[in-house]
Amino acid sequence: MENLIGLLVLVPLAGAGALLCGGRRLDRGGPWLGTLAAAVSFALGVVLFADMLGKGGEERTLDVTVFQWVPVGSFRADVGFHLDQLSMTFVLLITGVGSLIHLYSIGYMAHDERRRRFFGYLNLFLAAMLLLVLADNYLLLYVGWEGVGLASYLLIGFWQHKPSAATAAKKAFLVNRVGDMGMSIAIMLMFTTFGTFAFGPVLTAADRAGEGRLTAIALLLLLAACGKSAQVPLQSWLGDAMEGPTPVSALIHAATMVTAGVYLVTRSGAVFEGAPDAQTAVVTVGAVTLLFGAIVGCAKDDIKKALAGSTMSQIGYMILAAGLGPVGYVFAIMHLVTHGFFKAGLFLGAGSVMHGMNDEVDMRRYGGLRKYMPVTFVTFGLGYLAIIGFPGLSGFFSKDKIIEAAFAKGGTEGWILGGAALLGAAITAYYMTRVMIMTFFGEERWRPAPSPDEPSAEPAAGDRAGGMPHPHESPRTMTIPMIVLALGSVFAGGLFSVNDAFLKWLEPVTGHEEGNSPLGALTVTAATMAVLVLGVALAWAQYGRRPVPATAPPGSALTRAARRDLLQDDFNHVVLVRGGEHLTRSLVYLDHKLVDGVVNGTAASVGGLSGRMRRLQNGYVRSYAVSMFGGAAVLIAATLLMRAV
Amino acid sequence: MSFPLLTVTAAVPAAGALATAAVPAARRAAAKWTALVFSLATLVLAGVQLARFDPDAAGPFQLTESHAWISDFGVRYELGVDGIGVVLVALTALLVPFVVLAGWHDADPLEPATPSRRWRPTQGFFALILMVEAMVVISFEATDVFVFYVFFEAMLIPMYFLIGGFGDRAGERTEDEAAAQRSYAAVKFLLYNLAGGLVMLAAVVGLYAVTADQLGHGTFSLTEIVQARGSGRLHFATVTERALFLGFFFAFAVKAPLWPVHTWLPNAMGEATAPVAVLITAVVDKVGTFAMLRFCLQLFPGASTWATPVIVVLALISILYGALLAVGQRDIKRLIAYASISHFGFIILGIFAMTTQGQGGATLYMVNHGISTAALMLVAGFLISRRGSRLIADYGGVQKVAPVLAGTFLVAGLATLSLPGLAPFVSEFLVLVGTFSRYPVAGAVATVGIVLAALYVLVLYQRTMTGPVEESVRAMPDLRVRELAVVAPLIALLLFLGVYPKPVTRILDPAVEHTMSQVHRTDPQPDVRVSNAEGAK
């Protein structure tokens, strides 16, 4: 079994290597080869899972050290894996959803001439993400962490000929690097505190490190999590990341990579539990982001950007739950898994709609599509019901638990967090209903496809450019993954909740405490239902009962701000981009005029050689002799000085 | 007498330089092949050095050679390598064949050469490269301060001609303008390094004076001085030690280069051809940081500790300043030069953090920076030679027409920004963690460098490689076989050393520990003791 863990990472890595270096020969079979690598990896995951189920709850952990990576003095980083119930959950999610999305991409990317490379990058992503969740120390986790960042960079910028895609890719990488700074310093602080950064020793010895130190480490880890999981204040890259092909948005920017921050916080539980102030910071970030993302999601007309806002918001729920400590860990991960199903499904549905609509992304140009794309409509619809928390579907179970746990925090804090979570649920119901209505109901507001010169088009647009769209159902390779994910969206939450199965599965790793909610479980559920109905009704009143205008109305100040991601980009632009440009420009000027000048000047005046210097700079090397003479003088003086001393 | 392996390793490229220079004017290809064969022979000898070197052997130096040279002044021809020296000799010997291969056409005459011409640029170019190699190799091997000084200075001469005599196609400039800028860069390079060298010479003489005074006979032998100091027979007055330290350090700081004496580097790397730029930053400059470890720290441990706070601050400024300046550049080669200044800041920071991780990381950094910068600069050189411009704004959309070139450029760039999985990450993280454990604030501030590195690398990549295809690059050919033969091994090495750096760290570590013991510093201990039993959980 131990060897299988390494293989789990190695198979997609080998796939990536073959696809990226294999040359044109692999152009035709490449997509299937990539999908096969993902599927093999999933199969290995299932074998390991079956093996794990055969053991008792406390003996399910597997540790393997493959080799010493960086041994320098007391600094020891190993390439070693740690497989327990928490990492197992991620392995199955990553390889399972990953395989489905590989399959979907075969159809979606069929017309792209660079699809071999696309599958290579997808395989690279799988390998890096698996490394991230399987690493047994923080430095190796960091390798996976940056590895998924690289894959994300390559895939967001996959259509590099579009300047907007290249810019979005760079932005994602840079914002993530700010988070990575936190990760780097956190690891250094662990090393100076504990002399190691392996999970086992750090987490067992955490309680002896003192609250101040733990708070520092925890806050640095939170910064890293904010970058990767697009949480306020490092959330600005996620909306732009939608420049990537839609399967990428589904896999990386919805189901898996962006949830890495939740994994990090949960995995480092012992550190956060010893640092209550840091936990407060975590829940604050979660609560703020869940509202921030939801508000942005309401204002976007681009279907992918609306879903991106929603992703941000849902991860906010998970971060909030993880920040609550043992009361919330299990529910954070449970919501993470169910969200993986329904959000990936929603994105794939959006991709299917775009595929049939000449790559149109503006929902104001959709409408009435349920007749033309029945499979997409039904699967998307089920995902919609799951995300808003319709009773019995996946999202209902997982989100309800988080709201309950938030109230259980107690005191004013509990009321604020619970209230935010409830409000978020209402807004979720509103914006998702809006997406649903604008896309599948109402009248047809289609327009002719953009001309091929317009660089915004996704690849398939070239064939059908110029005409009105002819919406049609997508091919089998695309609909099958959508159906499977829809099944997950419907049943996963329920299955997890039978006999508290998911709780019992994870508890040996994360621990669990029942919260004391000031409101009963039933009250919370009732309140959630009430806000759900409210949100849906409001959206229905606004978009269902009246025709949707094809161009967006000006809207209120809040709407306008939300359309611009609540002005965060404007802030970044003014402060960081402009400020940075001024800084570097003046430094370039100063380096030339000041540093160069002062050094040259000092050298000239000290040696009394300024006249000769100028001649030297004109290229007369015979002045070499003169400078030698000057040097000899300095030298004699120095020798005399030494004697004197 | 055993086989003088160290002397031969330096003598072979020197002989190669003479042989290349002697090839008749018309037979340019023969000159190139001669140079390549000699550089490969040097690589084999460096390999033999590595094979015969025993990392666990006692004593600081191995494969030693010692002969009287100028006995009146106590100068001995003494060579020997420790783990750091042997690895850097290997790095030099490894990079030079790539430099030769990459510069294959850089010194071809623009119009067919007339047979009567006396000046033979091709022969000269390759002979000078081998000459630099010989001098760098012997600088890494010398354990006599005087011998080191002679070659440390002598390598300026071939470098001066390489920078001033050969350059890129003029591009938008006239030939005269280009020549004037080249000559400015060459003279600036010479002046800065000469100034450093002269100050060092004064300190070298001063060192002689002190040993002559206290030991009864003057000596330049590193081993003898260190031993005498250890046994108490030699004692530096505090002021003397600091003055001598500063004399040495100034020369090495110019060479490395450290802020604020860095400004010669962007000029030199910008004007020189890409292979020569690699020679400057990946090979010659390493002598500076190497000499800090070998001479500054071992000869003057007290003064090194005294100067540490200032040097740490200067190194931090180098890191951030170099990176910010790189962001502001419009010229591809100058951008890489400023990035190197930032990286040299990391190396110097690691050396003066005085921790095992810091110095181990710094020495490994020298190797990794050599490889990654060589890869980035050489691919940039291939790009520039296709379009005849160094300006970033003249490119765009290259990945569409030359995907392999763009791909290798990206990997080399990712190595430059220290992406985990590639070699530079390991060394950079070690430097950071080593610095952080002694100077937490400095370590944290240096971390800002990783964000800036991502900025300058990705902006460079975005502006040159992505976006709509520029008209001027539409017909650009992808990498040729010769070019791929240069880049592919370098990238393979970056990947290998990123995943498995142990073969190199194993040789470096004992030497680092030896240096640490020379300066009487031990690593800070962790605050919380973690028992092995807990670790095993």
PDB file of N, CA, C and O in Angstrom, chain A residues 67 69 71-72 142 146 150 160 166-167 170 173-174 177 181 192-193 195 201 208 213 584 591 596 599-600 616 621 635 645, chain B residues 160 187-188 191-192 201 240 260 262-263 321 324 338 357 399 417 420 437 450 455 462 467 498-499 501 526-529 534:
ATOM      1  N   PHE A  67      12.440   9.728   0.313  1.00  0.00           N
ATOM      2  CA  PHE A  67      13.882   9.982   0.400  1.00  0.00           C
ATOM      3  C   PHE A  67      14.112  11.314   1.089  1.00  0.00           C
ATOM      4  O   PHE A  67      13.200  12.123   1.241  1.00  0.00           O
ATOM      5  N   TRP A  69      15.178  14.912   1.185  1.00  0.00           N
ATOM      6  CA  TRP A  69      15.168  15.904   0.113  1.00  0.00           C
ATOM      7  C   TRP A  69      16.260  16.938   0.362  1.00  0.00           C
ATOM      8  O   TRP A  69      17.207  17.061  -0.403  1.00  0.00           O
ATOM      9  N   PRO A  71      18.767  17.788   3.290  1.00  0.00           N
ATOM     10  CA  PRO A  71      19.347  17.655   4.613  1.00  0.00           C
ATOM     11  C   PRO A  71      20.550  18.600   4.758  1.00  0.00           C
ATOM     12  O   PRO A  71      21.571  18.405   4.140  1.00  0.00           O
ATOM     13  N   VAL A  72      20.402  19.666   5.541  1.00  0.00           N
ATOM     14  CA  VAL A  72      21.521  20.573   5.789  1.00  0.00           C
ATOM     15  C   VAL A  72      21.575  20.845   7.291  1.00  0.00           C
ATOM     16  O   VAL A  72      20.703  21.524   7.825  1.00  0.00           O
ATOM     17  N   TYR A 142       4.360  22.985   0.586  1.00  0.00           N
ATOM     18  CA  TYR A 142       4.614  24.239  -0.127  1.00  0.00           C
ATOM     19  C   TYR A 142       4.962  23.983  -1.593  1.00  0.00           C
ATOM     20  O   TYR A 142       4.593  24.758  -2.477  1.00  0.00           O
ATOM     21  N   GLU A 146       2.777  25.678  -4.523  1.00  0.00           N
ATOM     22  CA  GLU A 146       3.230  26.496  -5.643  1.00  0.00           C
ATOM     23  C   GLU A 146       3.029  25.760  -6.965  1.00  0.00           C
ATOM     24  O   GLU A 146       2.862  26.386  -8.009  1.00  0.00           O
ATOM     25  N   LEU A 150       1.353  27.167 -10.236  1.00  0.00           N
ATOM     26  CA  LEU A 150       1.931  27.178 -11.583  1.00  0.00           C
ATOM     27  C   LEU A 150       0.926  26.644 -12.597  1.00  0.00           C
ATOM     28  O   LEU A 150       0.702  27.253 -13.656  1.00  0.00           O
ATOM     29  N   GLN A 160      -3.026  32.279 -24.611  1.00  0.00           N
ATOM     30  CA  GLN A 160      -2.079  33.351 -24.372  1.00  0.00           C
ATOM     31  C   GLN A 160      -2.159  34.478 -25.385  1.00  0.00           C
ATOM     32  O   GLN A 160      -1.688  35.578 -25.124  1.00  0.00           O
ATOM     33  N   ALA A 166      -3.442  36.539 -20.573  1.00  0.00           N
ATOM     34  CA  ALA A 166      -2.071  36.582 -20.064  1.00  0.00           C
ATOM     35  C   ALA A 166      -1.993  37.453 -18.816  1.00  0.00           C
ATOM     36  O   ALA A 166      -1.318  37.108 -17.841  1.00  0.00           O
ATOM     37  N   THR A 167      -2.717  38.574 -18.828  1.00  0.00           N
ATOM     38  CA  THR A 167      -2.706  39.461 -17.662  1.00  0.00           C
ATOM     39  C   THR A 167      -3.342  38.790 -16.456  1.00  0.00           C
ATOM     40  O   THR A 167      -2.825  38.873 -15.334  1.00  0.00           O
ATOM     41  N   LYS A 170      -0.991  36.230 -14.901  1.00  0.00           N
ATOM     42  CA  LYS A 170       0.086  36.856 -14.132  1.00  0.00           C
ATOM     43  C   LYS A 170      -0.450  37.374 -12.805  1.00  0.00           C
ATOM     44  O   LYS A 170       0.174  37.204 -11.758  1.00  0.00           O
ATOM     45  N   PHE A 173      -0.924  34.617 -10.286  1.00  0.00           N
ATOM     46  CA  PHE A 173       0.336  34.137  -9.724  1.00  0.00           C
ATOM     47  C   PHE A 173       0.888  35.130  -8.706  1.00  0.00           C
ATOM     48  O   PHE A 173       1.340  34.751  -7.634  1.00  0.00           O
ATOM     49  N   LEU A 174       0.817  36.405  -9.049  1.00  0.00           N
ATOM     50  CA  LEU A 174       1.403  37.421  -8.167  1.00  0.00           C
ATOM     51  C   LEU A 174       0.650  37.524  -6.851  1.00  0.00           C
ATOM     52  O   LEU A 174       1.256  37.574  -5.778  1.00  0.00           O
ATOM     53  N   ARG A 177       1.538  34.768  -4.785  1.00  0.00           N
ATOM     54  CA  ARG A 177       2.882  34.890  -4.212  1.00  0.00           C
ATOM     55  C   ARG A 177       2.866  35.708  -2.928  1.00  0.00           C
ATOM     56  O   ARG A 177       3.667  35.450  -2.030  1.00  0.00           O
ATOM     57  N   MET A 181       4.337  34.306   0.593  1.00  0.00           N
ATOM     58  CA  MET A 181       5.251  34.944   1.531  1.00  0.00           C
ATOM     59  C   MET A 181       4.879  34.542   2.949  1.00  0.00           C
ATOM     60  O   MET A 181       5.746  34.235   3.772  1.00  0.00           O
ATOM     61  N   THR A 192      12.393  27.760  13.511  1.00  0.00           N
ATOM     62  CA  THR A 192      13.106  28.335  14.653  1.00  0.00           C
ATOM     63  C   THR A 192      12.411  27.987  15.968  1.00  0.00           C
ATOM     64  O   THR A 192      13.045  27.961  17.003  1.00  0.00           O
ATOM     65  N   THR A 193      11.106  27.727  15.920  1.00  0.00           N
ATOM     66  CA  THR A 193      10.401  27.400  17.153  1.00  0.00           C
ATOM     67  C   THR A 193      10.568  25.940  17.539  1.00  0.00           C
ATOM     68  O   THR A 193      10.855  25.609  18.682  1.00  0.00           O
ATOM     69  N   GLY A 195      12.364  23.530  15.487  1.00  0.00           N
ATOM     70  CA  GLY A 195      13.481  22.830  14.874  1.00  0.00           C
ATOM     71  C   GLY A 195      13.065  21.866  13.784  1.00  0.00           C
ATOM     72  O   GLY A 195      13.874  21.084  13.291  1.00  0.00           O
ATOM     73  N   PRO A 201       5.545  16.290  14.567  1.00  0.00           N
ATOM     74  CA  PRO A 201       6.139  16.989  15.711  1.00  0.00           C
ATOM     75  C   PRO A 201       5.578  18.391  15.921  1.00  0.00           C
ATOM     76  O   PRO A 201       5.331  18.772  17.073  1.00  0.00           O
ATOM     77  N   ARG A 208       3.067  23.747  23.438  1.00  0.00           N
ATOM     78  CA  ARG A 208       4.151  24.198  24.295  1.00  0.00           C
ATOM     79  C   ARG A 208       4.844  25.448  23.767  1.00  0.00           C
ATOM     80  O   ARG A 208       5.810  25.924  24.366  1.00  0.00           O
ATOM     81  N   ARG A 213       3.650  33.045  19.830  1.00  0.00           N
ATOM     82  CA  ARG A 213       4.295  32.406  18.690  1.00  0.00           C
ATOM     83  C   ARG A 213       3.274  31.719  17.806  1.00  0.00           C
ATOM     84  O   ARG A 213       3.298  31.842  16.580  1.00  0.00           O
ATOM     85  N   THR A 584       9.493  52.162  -9.153  1.00  0.00           N
ATOM     86  CA  THR A 584      10.556  51.561  -9.966  1.00  0.00           C
ATOM     87  C   THR A 584      11.129  52.590 -10.934  1.00  0.00           C
ATOM     88  O   THR A 584      12.332  52.637 -11.142  1.00  0.00           O
ATOM     89  N   ASP A 591      19.279  55.166  -9.865  1.00  0.00           N
ATOM     90  CA  ASP A 591      20.412  54.253  -9.985  1.00  0.00           C
ATOM     91  C   ASP A 591      21.421  54.813 -10.978  1.00  0.00           C
ATOM     92  O   ASP A 591      22.618  54.738 -10.782  1.00  0.00           O
ATOM     93  N   ASP A 596      25.292  55.555  -9.316  1.00  0.00           N
ATOM     94  CA  ASP A 596      26.394  55.533 -10.251  1.00  0.00           C
ATOM     95  C   ASP A 596      27.262  56.777 -10.061  1.00  0.00           C
ATOM     96  O   ASP A 596      28.477  56.713  -9.966  1.00  0.00           O
ATOM     97  N   VAL A 599      29.180  56.869  -6.643  1.00  0.00           N
ATOM     98  CA  VAL A 599      30.291  55.921  -6.602  1.00  0.00           C
ATOM     99  C   VAL A 599      31.421  56.399  -7.509  1.00  0.00           C
ATOM    100  O   VAL A 599      32.577  56.452  -7.114  1.00  0.00           O
ATOM    101  N   ASN A 600      31.058  56.789  -8.718  1.00  0.00           N
ATOM    102  CA  ASN A 600      32.085  57.298  -9.630  1.00  0.00           C
ATOM    103  C   ASN A 600      32.774  58.514  -9.034  1.00  0.00           C
ATOM    104  O   ASN A 600      33.989  58.640  -9.059  1.00  0.00           O
ATOM    105  N   LEU A 616      39.736  57.925 -19.270  1.00  0.00           N
ATOM    106  CA  LEU A 616      39.556  56.483 -19.295  1.00  0.00           C
ATOM    107  C   LEU A 616      38.204  56.102 -19.864  1.00  0.00           C
ATOM    108  O   LEU A 616      38.074  55.174 -20.641  1.00  0.00           O
ATOM    109  N   VAL A 621      42.972  53.191 -22.609  1.00  0.00           N
ATOM    110  CA  VAL A 621      43.346  52.249 -21.569  1.00  0.00           C
ATOM    111  C   VAL A 621      44.770  52.500 -21.086  1.00  0.00           C
ATOM    112  O   VAL A 621      45.210  51.962 -20.084  1.00  0.00           O
ATOM    113  N   LEU A 635      48.815  51.864  -1.580  1.00  0.00           N
ATOM    114  CA  LEU A 635      49.369  50.651  -1.017  1.00  0.00           C
ATOM    115  C   LEU A 635      50.520  50.941  -0.057  1.00  0.00           C
ATOM    116  O   LEU A 635      50.568  50.426   1.065  1.00  0.00           O
ATOM    117  N   VAL A 645      50.534  50.753  13.280  1.00  0.00           N
ATOM    118  CA  VAL A 645      49.607  50.122  14.205  1.00  0.00           C
ATOM    119  C   VAL A 645      50.311  48.922  14.837  1.00  0.00           C
ATOM    120  O   VAL A 645      50.205  48.641  15.978  1.00  0.00           O
TER     121      VAL A 645
ATOM    122  N   TYR B 160      37.927  42.200 -20.021  1.00  0.00           N
ATOM    123  CA  TYR B 160      37.834  43.534 -20.611  1.00  0.00           C
ATOM    124  C   TYR B 160      37.691  43.429 -22.130  1.00  0.00           C
ATOM    125  O   TYR B 160      36.832  44.076 -22.731  1.00  0.00           O
ATOM    126  N   VAL B 187      35.205  49.689 -19.993  1.00  0.00           N
ATOM    127  CA  VAL B 187      36.067  50.509 -19.145  1.00  0.00           C
ATOM    128  C   VAL B 187      35.487  50.613 -17.737  1.00  0.00           C
ATOM    129  O   VAL B 187      36.199  50.552 -16.742  1.00  0.00           O
ATOM    130  N   LYS B 188      34.156  50.737 -17.662  1.00  0.00           N
ATOM    131  CA  LYS B 188      33.524  50.816 -16.347  1.00  0.00           C
ATOM    132  C   LYS B 188      33.774  49.535 -15.560  1.00  0.00           C
ATOM    133  O   LYS B 188      34.109  49.569 -14.371  1.00  0.00           O
ATOM    134  N   LEU B 191      37.433  49.634 -14.459  1.00  0.00           N
ATOM    135  CA  LEU B 191      37.718  50.612 -13.411  1.00  0.00           C
ATOM    136  C   LEU B 191      37.210  50.158 -12.052  1.00  0.00           C
ATOM    137  O   LEU B 191      37.922  50.224 -11.056  1.00  0.00           O
ATOM    138  N   TYR B 192      35.959  49.708 -12.031  1.00  0.00           N
ATOM    139  CA  TYR B 192      35.386  49.280 -10.758  1.00  0.00           C
ATOM    140  C   TYR B 192      36.211  48.151 -10.168  1.00  0.00           C
ATOM    141  O   TYR B 192      36.585  48.175  -8.997  1.00  0.00           O
ATOM    142  N   LEU B 201      44.897  44.825  -2.797  1.00  0.00           N
ATOM    143  CA  LEU B 201      46.353  44.669  -2.835  1.00  0.00           C
ATOM    144  C   LEU B 201      46.981  45.286  -1.588  1.00  0.00           C
ATOM    145  O   LEU B 201      47.878  44.701  -0.971  1.00  0.00           O
ATOM    146  N   THR B 240      43.654  46.585  13.098  1.00  0.00           N
ATOM    147  CA  THR B 240      44.322  46.008  11.929  1.00  0.00           C
ATOM    148  C   THR B 240      43.415  44.984  11.254  1.00  0.00           C
ATOM    149  O   THR B 240      43.240  44.984  10.036  1.00  0.00           O
ATOM    150  N   PRO B 260      26.273  49.373  -2.850  1.00  0.00           N
ATOM    151  CA  PRO B 260      26.064  50.275  -3.986  1.00  0.00           C
ATOM    152  C   PRO B 260      27.171  50.242  -5.041  1.00  0.00           C
ATOM    153  O   PRO B 260      27.291  51.188  -5.790  1.00  0.00           O
ATOM    154  N   HIS B 262      27.382  48.194  -7.558  1.00  0.00           N
ATOM    155  CA  HIS B 262      26.871  47.200  -8.503  1.00  0.00           C
ATOM    156  C   HIS B 262      26.735  47.737  -9.919  1.00  0.00           C
ATOM    157  O   HIS B 262      26.460  46.982 -10.827  1.00  0.00           O
ATOM    158  N   THR B 263      26.876  49.046 -10.116  1.00  0.00           N
ATOM    159  CA  THR B 263      26.365  49.616 -11.370  1.00  0.00           C
ATOM    160  C   THR B 263      27.158  49.205 -12.602  1.00  0.00           C
ATOM    161  O   THR B 263      26.699  49.426 -13.712  1.00  0.00           O
ATOM    162  N   TYR B 321      16.447  46.189  -3.947  1.00  0.00           N
ATOM    163  CA  TYR B 321      16.792  47.195  -4.931  1.00  0.00           C
ATOM    164  C   TYR B 321      16.993  46.550  -6.305  1.00  0.00           C
ATOM    165  O   TYR B 321      16.444  47.009  -7.313  1.00  0.00           O
ATOM    166  N   LEU B 324      13.603  45.528  -7.675  1.00  0.00           N
ATOM    167  CA  LEU B 324      12.781  46.661  -8.119  1.00  0.00           C
ATOM    168  C   LEU B 324      13.326  47.248  -9.415  1.00  0.00           C
ATOM    169  O   LEU B 324      12.573  47.606 -10.327  1.00  0.00           O
ATOM    170  N   TYR B 338      20.000  42.972 -13.345  1.00  0.00           N
ATOM    171  CA  TYR B 338      19.493  43.445 -12.049  1.00  0.00           C
ATOM    172  C   TYR B 338      18.937  42.292 -11.217  1.00  0.00           C
ATOM    173  O   TYR B 338      19.067  42.268  -9.995  1.00  0.00           O
ATOM    174  N   GLN B 357      22.472  26.671   7.828  1.00  0.00           N
ATOM    175  CA  GLN B 357      21.525  26.731   6.722  1.00  0.00           C
ATOM    176  C   GLN B 357      21.832  27.910   5.806  1.00  0.00           C
ATOM    177  O   GLN B 357      21.743  27.809   4.580  1.00  0.00           O
ATOM    178  N   GLN B 399       5.484  32.960 -28.235  1.00  0.00           N
ATOM    179  CA  GLN B 399       5.117  31.562 -27.991  1.00  0.00           C
ATOM    180  C   GLN B 399       4.319  30.942 -29.126  1.00  0.00           C
ATOM    181  O   GLN B 399       4.336  29.742 -29.323  1.00  0.00           O
ATOM    182  N   LEU B 417      12.656  32.749 -10.504  1.00  0.00           N
ATOM    183  CA  LEU B 417      11.780  33.207  -9.421  1.00  0.00           C
ATOM    184  C   LEU B 417      11.665  32.161  -8.323  1.00  0.00           C
ATOM    185  O   LEU B 417      10.804  32.237  -7.444  1.00  0.00           O
ATOM    186  N   PRO B 420       9.289  26.218  -6.334  1.00  0.00           N
ATOM    187  CA  PRO B 420       9.602  24.925  -5.727  1.00  0.00           C
ATOM    188  C   PRO B 420       9.582  23.815  -6.777  1.00  0.00           C
ATOM    189  O   PRO B 420       8.742  23.834  -7.677  1.00  0.00           O
ATOM    190  N   SER B 437      16.606  32.503  11.262  1.00  0.00           N
ATOM    191  CA  SER B 437      16.850  31.954  12.598  1.00  0.00           C
ATOM    192  C   SER B 437      17.820  32.837  13.382  1.00  0.00           C
ATOM    193  O   SER B 437      17.860  32.763  14.601  1.00  0.00           O
ATOM    194  N   ILE B 450      10.737  37.416  -3.030  1.00  0.00           N
ATOM    195  CA  ILE B 450      10.122  36.367  -3.848  1.00  0.00           C
ATOM    196  C   ILE B 450       8.907  36.890  -4.608  1.00  0.00           C
ATOM    197  O   ILE B 450       8.595  36.405  -5.682  1.00  0.00           O
ATOM    198  N   LEU B 455       7.235  39.097 -10.091  1.00  0.00           N
ATOM    199  CA  LEU B 455       6.784  40.235 -10.896  1.00  0.00           C
ATOM    200  C   LEU B 455       7.697  40.438 -12.104  1.00  0.00           C
ATOM    201  O   LEU B 455       7.233  40.476 -13.245  1.00  0.00           O
ATOM    202  N   GLN B 462       5.328  37.787 -20.078  1.00  0.00           N
ATOM    203  CA  GLN B 462       4.078  38.231 -20.683  1.00  0.00           C
ATOM    204  C   GLN B 462       4.331  39.169 -21.866  1.00  0.00           C
ATOM    205  O   GLN B 462       3.745  39.023 -22.927  1.00  0.00           O
ATOM    206  N   GLY B 467       0.364  37.352 -25.927  1.00  0.00           N
ATOM    207  CA  GLY B 467      -0.331  38.407 -26.649  1.00  0.00           C
ATOM    208  C   GLY B 467      -0.318  38.149 -28.148  1.00  0.00           C
ATOM    209  O   GLY B 467       0.158  37.123 -28.609  1.00  0.00           O
ATOM    210  N   GLY B 498      16.581  20.337  -8.141  1.00  0.00           N
ATOM    211  CA  GLY B 498      15.430  20.806  -7.379  1.00  0.00           C
ATOM    212  C   GLY B 498      14.799  19.677  -6.593  1.00  0.00           C
ATOM    213  O   GLY B 498      14.269  19.864  -5.498  1.00  0.00           O
ATOM    214  N   VAL B 499      14.837  18.476  -7.169  1.00  0.00           N
ATOM    215  CA  VAL B 499      14.219  17.329  -6.525  1.00  0.00           C
ATOM    216  C   VAL B 499      15.222  16.598  -5.639  1.00  0.00           C
ATOM    217  O   VAL B 499      14.881  16.085  -4.582  1.00  0.00           O
ATOM    218  N   PRO B 501      18.865  17.547  -4.357  1.00  0.00           N
ATOM    219  CA  PRO B 501      20.096  18.340  -4.256  1.00  0.00           C
ATOM    220  C   PRO B 501      21.187  17.667  -3.428  1.00  0.00           C
ATOM    221  O   PRO B 501      22.283  18.189  -3.318  1.00  0.00           O
ATOM    222  N   PRO B 526      16.252  25.726  18.588  1.00  0.00           N
ATOM    223  CA  PRO B 526      14.805  25.958  18.624  1.00  0.00           C
ATOM    224  C   PRO B 526      14.306  26.192  20.047  1.00  0.00           C
ATOM    225  O   PRO B 526      14.907  25.711  21.013  1.00  0.00           O
ATOM    226  N   ASP B 527      13.203  26.919  20.167  1.00  0.00           N
ATOM    227  CA  ASP B 527      12.666  27.266  21.483  1.00  0.00           C
ATOM    228  C   ASP B 527      11.983  26.087  22.160  1.00  0.00           C
ATOM    229  O   ASP B 527      11.956  25.975  23.371  1.00  0.00           O
ATOM    230  N   VAL B 528      11.367  25.234  21.356  1.00  0.00           N
ATOM    231  CA  VAL B 528      10.626  24.109  21.923  1.00  0.00           C
ATOM    232  C   VAL B 528      11.345  22.833  21.538  1.00  0.00           C
ATOM    233  O   VAL B 528      11.619  22.593  20.368  1.00  0.00           O
ATOM    234  N   ARG B 529      11.681  22.031  22.532  1.00  0.00           N
ATOM    235  CA  ARG B 529      12.344  20.757  22.241  1.00  0.00           C
ATOM    236  C   ARG B 529      11.290  19.751  21.810  1.00  0.00           C
ATOM    237  O   ARG B 529      10.291  19.559  22.476  1.00  0.00           O
ATOM    238  N   GLU B 534       7.866  11.992  19.646  1.00  0.00           N
ATOM    239  CA  GLU B 534       6.758  12.784  19.124  1.00  0.00           C
ATOM    240  C   GLU B 534       6.850  12.907  17.606  1.00  0.00           C
ATOM    241  O   GLU B 534       5.876  12.895  16.907  1.00  0.00           O
TER     242      GLU B 534
END
